[in-house]
Coordinates of C-alpha atoms in Angstrom, one line a residue:
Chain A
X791 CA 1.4 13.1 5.0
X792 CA -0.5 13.8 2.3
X793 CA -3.1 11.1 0.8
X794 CA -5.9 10.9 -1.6
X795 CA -9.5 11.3 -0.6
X796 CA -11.4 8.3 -1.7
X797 CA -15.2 7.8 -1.3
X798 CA -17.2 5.9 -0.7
X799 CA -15.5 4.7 2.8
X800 CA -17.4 2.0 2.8
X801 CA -20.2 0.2 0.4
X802 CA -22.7 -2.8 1.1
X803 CA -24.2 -4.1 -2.4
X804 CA -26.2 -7.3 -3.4
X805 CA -24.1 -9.7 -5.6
X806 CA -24.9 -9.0 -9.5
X807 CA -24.4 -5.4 -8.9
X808 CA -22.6 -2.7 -10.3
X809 CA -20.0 -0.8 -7.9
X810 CA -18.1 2.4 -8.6
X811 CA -15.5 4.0 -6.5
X812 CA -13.0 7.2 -6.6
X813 CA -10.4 9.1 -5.5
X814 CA -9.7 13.1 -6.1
X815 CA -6.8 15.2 -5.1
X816 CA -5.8 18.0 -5.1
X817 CA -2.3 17.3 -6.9
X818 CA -1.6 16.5 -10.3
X819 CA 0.1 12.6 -10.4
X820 CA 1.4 11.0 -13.1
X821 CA 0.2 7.4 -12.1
X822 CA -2.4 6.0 -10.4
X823 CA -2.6 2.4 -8.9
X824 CA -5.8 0.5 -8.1
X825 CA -5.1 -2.3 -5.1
X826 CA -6.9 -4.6 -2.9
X827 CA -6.7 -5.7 0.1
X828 CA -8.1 -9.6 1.7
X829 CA -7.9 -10.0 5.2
X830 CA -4.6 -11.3 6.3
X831 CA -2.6 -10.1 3.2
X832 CA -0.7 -7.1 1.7
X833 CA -2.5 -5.0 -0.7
X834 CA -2.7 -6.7 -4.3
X835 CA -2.5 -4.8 -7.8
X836 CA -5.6 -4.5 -9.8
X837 CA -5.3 -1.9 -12.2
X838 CA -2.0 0.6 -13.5
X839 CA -3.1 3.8 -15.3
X840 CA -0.1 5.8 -16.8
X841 CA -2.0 8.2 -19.1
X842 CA -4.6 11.2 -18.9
X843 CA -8.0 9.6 -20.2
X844 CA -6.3 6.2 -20.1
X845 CA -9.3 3.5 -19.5
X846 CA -8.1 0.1 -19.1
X847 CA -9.8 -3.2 -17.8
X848 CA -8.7 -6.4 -15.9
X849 CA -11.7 -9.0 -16.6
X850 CA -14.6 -7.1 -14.7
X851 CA -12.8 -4.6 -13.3
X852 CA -12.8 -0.6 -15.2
X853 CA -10.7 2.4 -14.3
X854 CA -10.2 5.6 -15.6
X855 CA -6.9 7.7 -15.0
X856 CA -8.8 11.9 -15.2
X857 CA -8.5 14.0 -17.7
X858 CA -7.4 16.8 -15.1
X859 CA -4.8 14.0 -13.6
X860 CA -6.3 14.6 -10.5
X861 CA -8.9 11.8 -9.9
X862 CA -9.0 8.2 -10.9
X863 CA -12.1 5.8 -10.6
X864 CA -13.0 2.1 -10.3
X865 CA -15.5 0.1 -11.1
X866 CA -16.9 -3.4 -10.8
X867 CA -19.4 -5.0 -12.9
X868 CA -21.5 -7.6 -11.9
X869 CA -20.1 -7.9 -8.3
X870 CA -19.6 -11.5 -6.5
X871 CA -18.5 -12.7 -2.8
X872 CA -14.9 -13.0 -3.2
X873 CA -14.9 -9.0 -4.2
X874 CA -15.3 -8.5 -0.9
X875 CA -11.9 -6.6 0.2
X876 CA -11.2 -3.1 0.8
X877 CA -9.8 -1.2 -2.1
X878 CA -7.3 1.3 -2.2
X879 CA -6.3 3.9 -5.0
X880 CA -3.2 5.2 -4.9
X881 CA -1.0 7.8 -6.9
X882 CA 2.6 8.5 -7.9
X883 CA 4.1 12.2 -8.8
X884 CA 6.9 10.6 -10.2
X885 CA 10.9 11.5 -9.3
X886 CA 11.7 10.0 -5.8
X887 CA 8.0 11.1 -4.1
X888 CA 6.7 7.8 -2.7
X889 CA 3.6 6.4 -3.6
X890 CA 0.6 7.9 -1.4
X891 CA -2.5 5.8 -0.6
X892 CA -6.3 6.5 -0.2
X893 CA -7.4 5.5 2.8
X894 CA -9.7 2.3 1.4
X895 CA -13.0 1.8 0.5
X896 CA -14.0 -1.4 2.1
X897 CA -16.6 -3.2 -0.1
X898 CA -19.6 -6.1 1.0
X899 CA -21.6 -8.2 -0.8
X900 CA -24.2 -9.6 0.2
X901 CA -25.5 -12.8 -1.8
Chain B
X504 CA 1.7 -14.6 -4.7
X505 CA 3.9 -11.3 -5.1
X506 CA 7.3 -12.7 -4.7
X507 CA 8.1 -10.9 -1.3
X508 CA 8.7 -12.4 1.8
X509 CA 8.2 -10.8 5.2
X510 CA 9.1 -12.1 8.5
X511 CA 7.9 -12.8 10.7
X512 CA 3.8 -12.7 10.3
X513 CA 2.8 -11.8 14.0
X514 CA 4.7 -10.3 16.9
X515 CA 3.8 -9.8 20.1
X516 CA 6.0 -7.6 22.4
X517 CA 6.0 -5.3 25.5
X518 CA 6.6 -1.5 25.6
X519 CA 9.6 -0.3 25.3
X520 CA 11.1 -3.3 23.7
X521 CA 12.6 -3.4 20.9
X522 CA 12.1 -5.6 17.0
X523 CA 13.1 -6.1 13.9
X524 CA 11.0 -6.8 10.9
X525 CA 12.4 -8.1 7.8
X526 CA 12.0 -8.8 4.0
X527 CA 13.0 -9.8 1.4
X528 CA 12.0 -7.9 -2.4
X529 CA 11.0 -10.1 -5.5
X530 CA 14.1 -11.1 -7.2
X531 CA 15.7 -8.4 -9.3
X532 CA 13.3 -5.2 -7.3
X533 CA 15.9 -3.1 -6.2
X534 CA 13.7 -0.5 -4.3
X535 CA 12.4 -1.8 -1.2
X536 CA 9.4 0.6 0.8
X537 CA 8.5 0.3 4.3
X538 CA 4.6 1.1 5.1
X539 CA 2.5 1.5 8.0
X540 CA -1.1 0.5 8.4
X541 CA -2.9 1.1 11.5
X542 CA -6.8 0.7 11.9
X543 CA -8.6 3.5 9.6
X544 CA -5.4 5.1 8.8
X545 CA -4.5 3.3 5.2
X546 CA -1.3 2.8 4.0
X547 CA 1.3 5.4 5.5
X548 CA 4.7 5.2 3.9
X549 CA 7.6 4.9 6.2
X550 CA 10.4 5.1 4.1
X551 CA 12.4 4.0 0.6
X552 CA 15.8 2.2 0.4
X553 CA 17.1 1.9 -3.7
X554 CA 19.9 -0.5 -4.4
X555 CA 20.6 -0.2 -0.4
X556 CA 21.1 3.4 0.1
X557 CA 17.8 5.7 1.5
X558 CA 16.1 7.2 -1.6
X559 CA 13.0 8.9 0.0
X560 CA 11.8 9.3 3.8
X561 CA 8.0 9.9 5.0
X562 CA 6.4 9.8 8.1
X563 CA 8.7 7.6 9.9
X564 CA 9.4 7.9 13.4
X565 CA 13.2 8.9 15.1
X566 CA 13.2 5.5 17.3
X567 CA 11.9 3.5 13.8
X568 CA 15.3 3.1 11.4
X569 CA 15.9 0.5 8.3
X570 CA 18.5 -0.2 6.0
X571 CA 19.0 -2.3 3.0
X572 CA 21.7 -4.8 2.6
X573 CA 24.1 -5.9 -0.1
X574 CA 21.6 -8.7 -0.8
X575 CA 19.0 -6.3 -1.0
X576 CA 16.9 -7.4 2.3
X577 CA 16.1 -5.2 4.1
X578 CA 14.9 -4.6 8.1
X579 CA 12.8 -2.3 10.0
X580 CA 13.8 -1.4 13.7
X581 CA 11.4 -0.6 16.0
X582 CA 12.5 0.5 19.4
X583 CA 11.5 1.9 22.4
X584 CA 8.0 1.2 21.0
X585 CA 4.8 2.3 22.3
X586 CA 1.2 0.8 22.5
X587 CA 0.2 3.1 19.6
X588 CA 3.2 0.9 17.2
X589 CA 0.6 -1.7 17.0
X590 CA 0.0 -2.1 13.3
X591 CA 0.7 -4.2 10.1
X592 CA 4.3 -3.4 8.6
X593 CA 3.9 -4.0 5.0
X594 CA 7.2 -3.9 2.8
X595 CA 6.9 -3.5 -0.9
X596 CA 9.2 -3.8 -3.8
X597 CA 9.9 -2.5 -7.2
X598 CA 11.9 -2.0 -10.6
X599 CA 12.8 1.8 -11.1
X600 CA 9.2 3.4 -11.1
X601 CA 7.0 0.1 -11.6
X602 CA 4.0 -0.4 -8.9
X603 CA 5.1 -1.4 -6.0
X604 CA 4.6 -5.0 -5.1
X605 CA 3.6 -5.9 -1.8
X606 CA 4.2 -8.8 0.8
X607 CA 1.5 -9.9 3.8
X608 CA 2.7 -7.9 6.4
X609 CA 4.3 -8.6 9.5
X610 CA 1.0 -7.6 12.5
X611 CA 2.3 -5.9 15.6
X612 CA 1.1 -6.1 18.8
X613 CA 2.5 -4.2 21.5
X614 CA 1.5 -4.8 25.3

């Protein structure tokens, strides 16, 4: 099926850093979603973007729905251990088309 | 927590047997999606029930079915299942086009 190419795959920063992540398609969606994942657990909501050019933030956390409605970005100020997860952007065309996923870009910090 | 319930967490069963994995959506989601994760293959949508009829279908095998009941549970039946059905099963819920809400997964393990 189709999905969302989202890069980095996978990052290792030092706590207090900066982190940015995104995801591009090919396909125009309507929504994007921003999730992550702990070990053990289902995929949480960070971040809902409903708008081309929409920025919104959720305490330290910044994303960005693309002009073109084809990308999406995330980032992370001032990182800390209990980022650590793997994060997963996803995006909806709207009508009944299910939600697709990125495949994750699982983040470290080391302290 | 997101308010939906899957059972059971971990299963552990031999080919070509047959499970069922359930959940239950946050109160008042009447859409209920199945999902598939399997090691470096993100989130791979299985299927949609709405208000317990099938809305949308993705990448969902002939010997995997589901349905959603009055109550709006719903199960996932496995059968016939293979070594490469090990995964995490996640079920999500929604209102209309709202993100979808996930529960912790029930982990497969097929011997």
């Amino acid at each position: 099926g189709q999905q969302l190419n989202q890069s980095p795959q996978s990052m290792f920063i030092q706590e207090g850093e900066d982190v940015s992540m995104n995801c591009t398609s090919s396909s125009i969606f309507n929504t994007w979603l921003w999730y992550k994942q702990d070990p053990g657990e289902g995929p949480v909501l960070l971040i809902a973007l409903y708008k081309a050019g929409e920025l919104t933030s959720n305490g330290r956390l910044t994303a960005q729905f693309g002009i073109t409605r084809k990308d999406s970005f995330l980032n992370i100020s001032a990182s800390i251990p209990s980022d650590v997860g793997i994060y997963f952007c996803a995006g909806l065309k709207g009508g009944n088309t299910p939600l697709v996923f990125g495949k994750g870009t699982r983040l470290s910090v080391i302290a | 927590d997101s308010g939906v319930t899957q059972t059971p967490k971990h299963l552990i069963t031999a080919t070509g047997q047959r499970v069922t994995l359930r959940c239950s959506p946050r109160s008042g989601d009447l859409s209920v999606y199945w999902y598939q994760q399997s090691l470096d293959q993100g989130l791979q949508f299985l299927i949609q029930y709405y208000n317990g009829e099938e809305r949308a279908k993705g990448n969902i095998l002939e010997r995997f079915s589901a349905q959603q009941f009055p109550d709006l549970h719903s199960e996932l039946n496995l059968s016939s299942l293979e070594l490469g059905d090990s995964a995490l099963y996640f079920c999500a819920s929604s209102v209309a086009n709202s993100p979808l809400h996930f529960g912790n997964g029930t982990r497969l393990t097929v011997t």
